[in-house]
Short mmCIF file of N, CA and C and ligand atoms in Angstrom, two decimals:
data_model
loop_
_atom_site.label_atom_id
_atom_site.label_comp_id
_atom_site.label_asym_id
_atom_site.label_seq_id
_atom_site.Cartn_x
_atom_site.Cartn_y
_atom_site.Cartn_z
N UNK A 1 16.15 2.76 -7.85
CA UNK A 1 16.45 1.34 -7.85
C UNK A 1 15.15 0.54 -7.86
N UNK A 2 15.18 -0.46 -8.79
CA UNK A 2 13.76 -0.94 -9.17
C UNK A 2 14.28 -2.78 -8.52
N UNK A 3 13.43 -3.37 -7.54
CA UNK A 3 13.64 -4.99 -7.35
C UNK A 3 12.33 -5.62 -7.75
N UNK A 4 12.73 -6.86 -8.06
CA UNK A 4 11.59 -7.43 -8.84
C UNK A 4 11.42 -8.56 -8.07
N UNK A 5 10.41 -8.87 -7.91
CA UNK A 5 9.61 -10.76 -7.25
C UNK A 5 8.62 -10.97 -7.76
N UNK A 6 8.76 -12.40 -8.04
CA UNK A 6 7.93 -13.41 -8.36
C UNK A 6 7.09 -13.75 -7.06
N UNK A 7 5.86 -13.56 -6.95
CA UNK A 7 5.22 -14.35 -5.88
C UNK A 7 4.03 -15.20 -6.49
N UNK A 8 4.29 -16.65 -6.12
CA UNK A 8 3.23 -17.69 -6.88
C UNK A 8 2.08 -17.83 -5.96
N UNK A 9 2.33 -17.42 -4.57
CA UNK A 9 0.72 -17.73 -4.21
C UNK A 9 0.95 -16.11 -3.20
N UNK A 10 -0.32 -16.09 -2.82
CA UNK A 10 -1.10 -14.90 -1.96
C UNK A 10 -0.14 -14.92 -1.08
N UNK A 11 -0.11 -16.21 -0.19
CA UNK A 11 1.04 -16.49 0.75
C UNK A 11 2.40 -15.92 0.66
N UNK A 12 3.32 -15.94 -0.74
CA UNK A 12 4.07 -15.32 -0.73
C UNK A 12 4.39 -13.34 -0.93
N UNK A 13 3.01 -13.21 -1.35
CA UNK A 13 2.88 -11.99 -1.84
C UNK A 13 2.97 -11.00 -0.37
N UNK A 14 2.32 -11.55 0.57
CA UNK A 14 2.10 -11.49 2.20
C UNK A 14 3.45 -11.30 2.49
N UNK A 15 4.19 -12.59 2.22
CA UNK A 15 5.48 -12.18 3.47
C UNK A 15 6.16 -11.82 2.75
N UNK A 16 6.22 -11.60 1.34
CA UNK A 16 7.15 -10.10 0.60
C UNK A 16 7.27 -9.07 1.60
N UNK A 17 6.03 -8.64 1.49
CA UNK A 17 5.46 -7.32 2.01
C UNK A 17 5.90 -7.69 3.38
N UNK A 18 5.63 -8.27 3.87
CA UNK A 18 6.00 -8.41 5.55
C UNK A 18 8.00 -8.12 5.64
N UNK A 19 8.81 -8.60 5.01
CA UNK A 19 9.82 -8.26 4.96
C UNK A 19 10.41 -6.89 4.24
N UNK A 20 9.17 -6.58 3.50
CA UNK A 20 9.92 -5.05 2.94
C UNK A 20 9.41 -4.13 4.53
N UNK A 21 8.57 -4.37 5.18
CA UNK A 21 7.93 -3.49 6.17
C UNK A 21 9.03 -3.16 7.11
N UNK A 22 9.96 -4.49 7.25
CA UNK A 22 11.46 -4.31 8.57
C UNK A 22 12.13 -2.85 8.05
N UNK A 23 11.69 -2.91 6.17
CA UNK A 23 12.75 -1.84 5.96
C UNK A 23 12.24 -0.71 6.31
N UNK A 24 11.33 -0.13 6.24
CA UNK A 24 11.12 0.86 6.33
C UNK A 24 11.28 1.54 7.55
N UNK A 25 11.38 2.97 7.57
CA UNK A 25 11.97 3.59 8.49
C UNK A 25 10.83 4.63 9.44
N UNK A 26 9.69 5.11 8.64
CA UNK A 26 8.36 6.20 8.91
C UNK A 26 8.56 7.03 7.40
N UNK A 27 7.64 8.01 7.43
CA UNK A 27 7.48 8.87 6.29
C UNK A 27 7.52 8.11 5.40
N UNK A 28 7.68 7.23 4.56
CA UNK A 28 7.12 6.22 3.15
C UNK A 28 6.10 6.83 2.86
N UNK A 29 5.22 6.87 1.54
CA UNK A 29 4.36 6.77 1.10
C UNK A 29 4.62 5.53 0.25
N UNK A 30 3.84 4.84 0.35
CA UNK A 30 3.81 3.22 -0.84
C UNK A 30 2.81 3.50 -1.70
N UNK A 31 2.97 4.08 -2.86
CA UNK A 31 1.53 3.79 -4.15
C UNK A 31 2.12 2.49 -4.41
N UNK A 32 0.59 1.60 -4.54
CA UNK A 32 0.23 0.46 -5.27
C UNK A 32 -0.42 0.10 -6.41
N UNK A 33 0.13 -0.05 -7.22
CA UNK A 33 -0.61 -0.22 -8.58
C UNK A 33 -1.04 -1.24 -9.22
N UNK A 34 -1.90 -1.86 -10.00
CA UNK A 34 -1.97 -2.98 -10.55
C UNK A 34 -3.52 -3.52 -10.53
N UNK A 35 -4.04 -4.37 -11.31
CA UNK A 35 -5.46 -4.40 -11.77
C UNK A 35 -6.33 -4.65 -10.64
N UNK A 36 -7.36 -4.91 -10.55
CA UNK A 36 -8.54 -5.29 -9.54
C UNK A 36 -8.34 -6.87 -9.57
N UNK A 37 -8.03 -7.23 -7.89
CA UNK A 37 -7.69 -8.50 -7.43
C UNK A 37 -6.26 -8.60 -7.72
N UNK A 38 -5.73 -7.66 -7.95
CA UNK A 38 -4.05 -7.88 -8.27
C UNK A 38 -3.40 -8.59 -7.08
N UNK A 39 -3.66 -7.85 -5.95
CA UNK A 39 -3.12 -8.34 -4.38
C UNK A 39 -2.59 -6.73 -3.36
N UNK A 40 -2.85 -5.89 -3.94
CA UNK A 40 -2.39 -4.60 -3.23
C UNK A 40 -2.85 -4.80 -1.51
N UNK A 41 -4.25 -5.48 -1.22
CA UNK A 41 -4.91 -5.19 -0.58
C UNK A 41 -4.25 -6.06 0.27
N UNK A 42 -3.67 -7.86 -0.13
CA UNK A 42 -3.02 -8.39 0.37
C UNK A 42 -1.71 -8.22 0.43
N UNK A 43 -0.87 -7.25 -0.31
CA UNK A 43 0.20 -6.99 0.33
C UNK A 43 0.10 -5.66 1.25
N UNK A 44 -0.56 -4.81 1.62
CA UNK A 44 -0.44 -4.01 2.67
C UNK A 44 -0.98 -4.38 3.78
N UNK A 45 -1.71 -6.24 3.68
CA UNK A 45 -1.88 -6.68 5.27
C UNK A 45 -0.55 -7.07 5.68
N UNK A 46 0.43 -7.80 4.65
CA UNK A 46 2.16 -8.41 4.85
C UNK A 46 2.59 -6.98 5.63
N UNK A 47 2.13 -5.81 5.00
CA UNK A 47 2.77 -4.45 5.54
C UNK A 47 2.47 -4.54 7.02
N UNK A 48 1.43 -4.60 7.27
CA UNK A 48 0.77 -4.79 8.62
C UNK A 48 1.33 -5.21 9.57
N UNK A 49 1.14 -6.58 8.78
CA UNK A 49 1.79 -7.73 10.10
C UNK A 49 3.13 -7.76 10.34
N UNK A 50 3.68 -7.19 8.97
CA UNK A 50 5.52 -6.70 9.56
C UNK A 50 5.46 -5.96 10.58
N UNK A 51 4.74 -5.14 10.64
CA UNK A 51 4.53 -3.78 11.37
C UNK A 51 3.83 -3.79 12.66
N UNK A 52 3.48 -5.41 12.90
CA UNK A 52 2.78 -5.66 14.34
C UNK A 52 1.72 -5.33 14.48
N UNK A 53 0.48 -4.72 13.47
CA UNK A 53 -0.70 -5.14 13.70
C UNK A 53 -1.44 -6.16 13.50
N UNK A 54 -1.68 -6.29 14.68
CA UNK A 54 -2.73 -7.77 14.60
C UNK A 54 -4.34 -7.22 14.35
N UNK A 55 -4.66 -6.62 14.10
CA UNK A 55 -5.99 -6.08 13.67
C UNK A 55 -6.55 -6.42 12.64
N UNK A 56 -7.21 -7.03 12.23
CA UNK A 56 -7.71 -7.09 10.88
C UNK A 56 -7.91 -5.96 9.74
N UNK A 57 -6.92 -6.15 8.74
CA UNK A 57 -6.93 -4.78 8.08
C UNK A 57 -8.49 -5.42 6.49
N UNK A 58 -8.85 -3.83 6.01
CA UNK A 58 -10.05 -4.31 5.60
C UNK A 58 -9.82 -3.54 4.26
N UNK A 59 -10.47 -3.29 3.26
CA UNK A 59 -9.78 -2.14 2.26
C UNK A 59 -10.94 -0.72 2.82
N UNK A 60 -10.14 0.30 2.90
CA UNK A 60 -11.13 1.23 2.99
C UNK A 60 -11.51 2.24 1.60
N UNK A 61 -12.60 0.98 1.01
CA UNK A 61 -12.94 1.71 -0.24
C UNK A 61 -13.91 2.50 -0.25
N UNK A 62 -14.88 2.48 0.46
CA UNK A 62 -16.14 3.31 0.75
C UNK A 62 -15.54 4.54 1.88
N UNK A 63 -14.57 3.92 2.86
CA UNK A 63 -14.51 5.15 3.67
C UNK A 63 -13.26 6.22 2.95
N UNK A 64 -12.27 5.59 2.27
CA UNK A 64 -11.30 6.10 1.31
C UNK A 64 -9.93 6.17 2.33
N UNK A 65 -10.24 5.98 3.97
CA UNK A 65 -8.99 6.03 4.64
C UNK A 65 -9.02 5.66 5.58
N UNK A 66 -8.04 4.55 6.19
CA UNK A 66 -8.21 3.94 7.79
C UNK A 66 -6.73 4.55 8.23
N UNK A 67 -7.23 4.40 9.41
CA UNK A 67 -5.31 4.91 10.43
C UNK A 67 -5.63 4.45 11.35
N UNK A 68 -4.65 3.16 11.77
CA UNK A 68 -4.29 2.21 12.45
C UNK A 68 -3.21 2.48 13.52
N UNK A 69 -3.00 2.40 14.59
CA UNK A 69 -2.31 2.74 15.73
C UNK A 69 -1.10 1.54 15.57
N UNK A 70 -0.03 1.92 15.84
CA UNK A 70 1.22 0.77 15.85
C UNK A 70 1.79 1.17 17.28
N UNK A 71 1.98 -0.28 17.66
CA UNK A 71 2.92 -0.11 18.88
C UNK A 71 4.70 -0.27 18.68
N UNK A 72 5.07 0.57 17.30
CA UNK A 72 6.18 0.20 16.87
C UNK A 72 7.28 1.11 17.29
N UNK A 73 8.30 1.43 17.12
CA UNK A 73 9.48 2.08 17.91
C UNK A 73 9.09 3.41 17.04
N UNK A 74 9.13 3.14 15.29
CA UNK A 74 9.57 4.59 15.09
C UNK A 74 8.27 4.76 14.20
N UNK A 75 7.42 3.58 13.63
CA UNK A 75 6.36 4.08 13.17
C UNK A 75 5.06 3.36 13.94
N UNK A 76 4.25 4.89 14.12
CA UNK A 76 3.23 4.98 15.22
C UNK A 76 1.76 4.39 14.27
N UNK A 77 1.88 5.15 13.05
CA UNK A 77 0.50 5.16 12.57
C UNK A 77 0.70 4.48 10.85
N UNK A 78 -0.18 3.63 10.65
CA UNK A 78 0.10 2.52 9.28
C UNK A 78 -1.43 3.96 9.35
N UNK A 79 -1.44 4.77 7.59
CA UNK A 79 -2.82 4.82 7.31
C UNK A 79 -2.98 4.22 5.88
N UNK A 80 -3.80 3.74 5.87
CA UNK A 80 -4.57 3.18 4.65
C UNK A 80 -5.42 3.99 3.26
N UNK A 81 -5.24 3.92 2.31
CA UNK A 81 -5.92 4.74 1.43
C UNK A 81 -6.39 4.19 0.62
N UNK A 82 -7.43 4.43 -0.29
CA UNK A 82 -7.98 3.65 -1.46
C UNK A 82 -8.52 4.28 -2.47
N UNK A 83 -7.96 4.72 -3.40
CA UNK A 83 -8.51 5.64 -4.38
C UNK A 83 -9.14 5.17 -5.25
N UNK A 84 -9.92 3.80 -5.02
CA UNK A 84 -10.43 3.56 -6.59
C UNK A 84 -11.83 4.17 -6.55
N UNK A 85 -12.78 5.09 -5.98
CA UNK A 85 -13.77 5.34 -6.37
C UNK A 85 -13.40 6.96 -6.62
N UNK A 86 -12.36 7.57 -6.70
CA UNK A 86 -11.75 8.66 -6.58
C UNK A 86 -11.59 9.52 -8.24
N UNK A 87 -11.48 10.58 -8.77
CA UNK A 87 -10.67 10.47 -9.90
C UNK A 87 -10.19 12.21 -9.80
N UNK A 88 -9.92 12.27 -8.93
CA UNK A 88 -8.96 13.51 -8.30
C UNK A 88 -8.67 13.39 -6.75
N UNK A 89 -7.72 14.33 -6.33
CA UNK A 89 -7.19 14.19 -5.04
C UNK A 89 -8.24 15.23 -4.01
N UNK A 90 -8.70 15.97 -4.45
CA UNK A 90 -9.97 16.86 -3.45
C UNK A 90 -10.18 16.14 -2.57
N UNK A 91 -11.05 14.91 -2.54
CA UNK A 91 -11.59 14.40 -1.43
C UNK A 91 -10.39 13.91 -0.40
N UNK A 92 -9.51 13.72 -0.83
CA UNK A 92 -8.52 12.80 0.21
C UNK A 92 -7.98 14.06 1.16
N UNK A 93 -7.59 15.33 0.18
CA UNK A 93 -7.06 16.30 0.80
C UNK A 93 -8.32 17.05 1.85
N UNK A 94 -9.90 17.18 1.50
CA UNK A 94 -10.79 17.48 2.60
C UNK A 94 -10.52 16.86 3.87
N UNK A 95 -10.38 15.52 3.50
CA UNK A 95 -10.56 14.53 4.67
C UNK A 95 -9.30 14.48 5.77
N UNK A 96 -8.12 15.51 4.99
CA UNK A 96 -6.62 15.53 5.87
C UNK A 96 -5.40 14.70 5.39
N UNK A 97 -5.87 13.36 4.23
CA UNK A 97 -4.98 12.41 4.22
C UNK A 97 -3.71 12.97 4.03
N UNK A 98 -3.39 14.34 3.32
CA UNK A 98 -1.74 14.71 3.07
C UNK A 98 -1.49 14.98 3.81
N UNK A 99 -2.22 15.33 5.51
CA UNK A 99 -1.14 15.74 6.84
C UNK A 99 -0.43 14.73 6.72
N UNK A 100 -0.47 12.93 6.16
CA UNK A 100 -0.05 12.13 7.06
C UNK A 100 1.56 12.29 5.99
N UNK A 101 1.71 12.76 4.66
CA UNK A 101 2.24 12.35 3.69
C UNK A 101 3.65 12.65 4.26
N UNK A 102 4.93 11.87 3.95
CA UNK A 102 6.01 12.11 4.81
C UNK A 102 6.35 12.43 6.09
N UNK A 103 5.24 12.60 6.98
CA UNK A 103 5.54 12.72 8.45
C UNK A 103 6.43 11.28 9.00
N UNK A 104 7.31 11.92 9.67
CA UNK A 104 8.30 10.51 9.96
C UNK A 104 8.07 9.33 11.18
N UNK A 105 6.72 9.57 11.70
CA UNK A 105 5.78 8.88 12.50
C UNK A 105 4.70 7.90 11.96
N UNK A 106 4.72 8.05 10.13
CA UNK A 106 3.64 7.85 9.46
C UNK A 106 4.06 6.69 8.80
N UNK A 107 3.30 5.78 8.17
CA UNK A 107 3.88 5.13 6.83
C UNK A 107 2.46 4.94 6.23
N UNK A 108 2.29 5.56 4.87
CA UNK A 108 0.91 5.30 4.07
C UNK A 108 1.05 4.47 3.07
N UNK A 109 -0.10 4.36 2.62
CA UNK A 109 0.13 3.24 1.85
C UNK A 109 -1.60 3.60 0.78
N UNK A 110 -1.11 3.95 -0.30
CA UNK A 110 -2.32 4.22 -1.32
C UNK A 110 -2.33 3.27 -2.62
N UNK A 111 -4.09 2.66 -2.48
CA UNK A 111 -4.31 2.07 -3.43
C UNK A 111 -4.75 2.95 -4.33
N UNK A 112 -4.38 2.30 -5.76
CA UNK A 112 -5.09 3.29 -6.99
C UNK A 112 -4.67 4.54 -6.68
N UNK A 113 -3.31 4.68 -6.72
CA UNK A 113 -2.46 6.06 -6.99
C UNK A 113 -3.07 6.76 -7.61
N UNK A 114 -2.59 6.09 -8.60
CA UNK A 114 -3.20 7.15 -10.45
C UNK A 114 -4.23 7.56 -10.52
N UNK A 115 -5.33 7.38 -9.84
CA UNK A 115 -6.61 8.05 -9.33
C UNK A 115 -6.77 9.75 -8.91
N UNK A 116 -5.47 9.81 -8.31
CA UNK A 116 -5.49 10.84 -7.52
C UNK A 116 -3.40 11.28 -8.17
N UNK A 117 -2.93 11.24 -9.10
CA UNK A 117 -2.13 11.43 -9.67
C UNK A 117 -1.47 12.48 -8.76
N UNK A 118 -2.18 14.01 -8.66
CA UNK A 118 -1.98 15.08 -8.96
C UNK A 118 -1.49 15.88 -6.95
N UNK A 119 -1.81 14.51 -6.37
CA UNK A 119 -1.77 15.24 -4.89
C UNK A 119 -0.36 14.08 -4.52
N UNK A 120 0.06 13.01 -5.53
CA UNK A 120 1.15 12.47 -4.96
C UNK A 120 2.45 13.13 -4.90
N UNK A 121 3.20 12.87 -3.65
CA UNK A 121 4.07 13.33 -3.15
C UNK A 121 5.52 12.87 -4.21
N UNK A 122 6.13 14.19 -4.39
CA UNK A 122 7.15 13.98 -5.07
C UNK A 122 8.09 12.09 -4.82
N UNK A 123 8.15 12.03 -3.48
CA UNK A 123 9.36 11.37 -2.97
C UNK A 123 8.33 10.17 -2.13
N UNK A 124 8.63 8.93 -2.98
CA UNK A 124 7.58 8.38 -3.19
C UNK A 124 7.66 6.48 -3.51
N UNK A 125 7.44 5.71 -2.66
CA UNK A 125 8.17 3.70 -3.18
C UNK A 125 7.12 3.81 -4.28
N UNK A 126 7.12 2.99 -5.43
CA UNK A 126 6.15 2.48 -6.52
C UNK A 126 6.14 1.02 -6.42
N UNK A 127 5.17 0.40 -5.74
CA UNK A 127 5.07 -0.94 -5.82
C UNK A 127 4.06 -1.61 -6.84
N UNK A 128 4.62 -1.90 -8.27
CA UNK A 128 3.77 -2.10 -8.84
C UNK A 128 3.62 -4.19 -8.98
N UNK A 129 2.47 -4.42 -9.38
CA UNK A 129 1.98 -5.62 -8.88
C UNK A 129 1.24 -6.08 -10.59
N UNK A 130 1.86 -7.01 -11.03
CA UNK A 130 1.41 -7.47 -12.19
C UNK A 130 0.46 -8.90 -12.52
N UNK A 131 -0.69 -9.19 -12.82
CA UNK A 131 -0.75 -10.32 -12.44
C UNK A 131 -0.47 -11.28 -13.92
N UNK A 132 0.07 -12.16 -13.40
CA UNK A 132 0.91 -13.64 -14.12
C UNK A 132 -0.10 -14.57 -14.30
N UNK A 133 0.33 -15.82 -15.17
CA UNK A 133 -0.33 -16.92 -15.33
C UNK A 133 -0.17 -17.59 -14.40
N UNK A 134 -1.22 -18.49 -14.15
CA UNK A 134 -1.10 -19.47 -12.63
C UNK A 134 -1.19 -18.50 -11.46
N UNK A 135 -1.97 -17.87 -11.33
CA UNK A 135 -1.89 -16.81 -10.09
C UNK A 135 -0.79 -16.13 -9.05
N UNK A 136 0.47 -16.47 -10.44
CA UNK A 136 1.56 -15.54 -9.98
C UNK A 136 1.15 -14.35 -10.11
N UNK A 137 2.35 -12.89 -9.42
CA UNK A 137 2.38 -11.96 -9.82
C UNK A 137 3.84 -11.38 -9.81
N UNK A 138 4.16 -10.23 -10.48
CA UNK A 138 5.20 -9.66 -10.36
C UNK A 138 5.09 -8.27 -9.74
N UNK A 139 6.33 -8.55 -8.39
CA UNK A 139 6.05 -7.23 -8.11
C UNK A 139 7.08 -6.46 -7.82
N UNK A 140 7.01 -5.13 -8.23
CA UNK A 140 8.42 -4.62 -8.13
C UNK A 140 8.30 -3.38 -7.89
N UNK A 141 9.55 -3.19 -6.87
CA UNK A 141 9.45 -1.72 -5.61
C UNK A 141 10.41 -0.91 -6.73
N UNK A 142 9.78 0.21 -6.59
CA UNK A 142 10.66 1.22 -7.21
C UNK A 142 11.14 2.03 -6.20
N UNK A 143 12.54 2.69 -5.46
CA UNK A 143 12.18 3.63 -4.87
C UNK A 143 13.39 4.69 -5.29
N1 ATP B 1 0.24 -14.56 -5.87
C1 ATP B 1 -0.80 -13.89 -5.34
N2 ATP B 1 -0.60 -12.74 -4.65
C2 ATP B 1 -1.63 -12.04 -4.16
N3 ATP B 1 -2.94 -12.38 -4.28
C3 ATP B 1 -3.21 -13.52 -4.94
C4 ATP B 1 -2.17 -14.32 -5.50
N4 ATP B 1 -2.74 -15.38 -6.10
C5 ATP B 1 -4.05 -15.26 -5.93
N5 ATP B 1 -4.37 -14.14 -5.23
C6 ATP B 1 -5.73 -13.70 -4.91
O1 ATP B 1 -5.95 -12.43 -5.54
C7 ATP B 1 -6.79 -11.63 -4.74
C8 ATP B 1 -6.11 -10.32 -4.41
O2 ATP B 1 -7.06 -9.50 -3.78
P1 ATP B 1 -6.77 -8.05 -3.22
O3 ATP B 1 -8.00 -7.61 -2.55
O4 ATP B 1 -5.50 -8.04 -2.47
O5 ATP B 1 -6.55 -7.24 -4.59
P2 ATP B 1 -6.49 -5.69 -4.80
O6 ATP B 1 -5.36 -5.43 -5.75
O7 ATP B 1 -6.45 -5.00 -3.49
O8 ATP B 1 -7.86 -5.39 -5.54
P3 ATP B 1 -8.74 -4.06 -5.57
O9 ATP B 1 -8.24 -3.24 -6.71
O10 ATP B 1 -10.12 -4.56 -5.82
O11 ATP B 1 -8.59 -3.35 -4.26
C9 ATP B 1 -7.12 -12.43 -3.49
O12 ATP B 1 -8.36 -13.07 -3.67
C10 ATP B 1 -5.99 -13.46 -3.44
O13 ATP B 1 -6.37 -14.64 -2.81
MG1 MG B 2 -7.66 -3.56 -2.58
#
């Protein structure tokens, strides 16, 4: 099932994401797709703040992965991924990131999927993020 939104400013792109976050349950993986400055980075802070972190989330492009503590009922740990300096999955898998992949305590969230194609998990949201004229975008959950 594929849903589609229009979001015209950053602002809305935010509390998209902040209302898809109620849905989720743990174990998600979210690939994000879509050009440089698309908003990935700003919709997995909406993820965030659905999700009750008040922390400042940052992109972890140099470190390639943050994991954030939640004080949430069923999901404990938001981790963060960023594959754009990546162009295979080796490094993510050295570093552990697929322990987190479907654990039902987990919810991840990877930028620049397609980077790392080959280590994504069968069962899997596709949030892809298009950018529009007037600094809309379109974005639409596949799951
Ligand atoms: N409708 C919108 N939704 C989201 N971001 C928007 C929108 N309109 C303008 N912007 C701007 O686009 C930029 C999105 O930046 P962001 O870091 O989230 O992109 P990104 O997809 O993570 O890029 P990168 O590939 O470099 O990680 C921000 O500067 C934001 O203010
Ligand atoms: Mg980003």
């Amino acid at each position: 099932m594929t849903t589609k939104f229009i979001a015209k400013t950053e602002k809305q792109t935010f509390a998209y994401a902040q209302k898809l976050a109620a849905k989720l349950k743990g174990g998600e993986v979210l690939c994000l797709t879509g050009d440089l400055g698309a908003g990935k980075t700003v919709f997995t802070k909406g993820i965030a703040s659905g999700l009750g972190i008040t922390k400042i989330i940052t992109s972890p492009t140099f470190v390639l992965m943050k994991v954030y503590g939640i004080k949430n009922e069923n999901i404990k740990h938001l981790i963060h991924i960023d594959a754009y300096r990546l162009s295979h999955g080796d490094d993510l898998e050295a570093i552990g990131a697929l322990d987190y992949f479907g654990k039902p305590n987990c919810l991840t969230i990877i930028e620049w999927p397609e980077r790392v194609s080959e280590i994504l998990p069968k069962e899997k949201i596709d949030v892809k993020i298009k950018i529009l004229k007037d600094n809309n975008r379109e974005i639409s959950v596949k799951r």
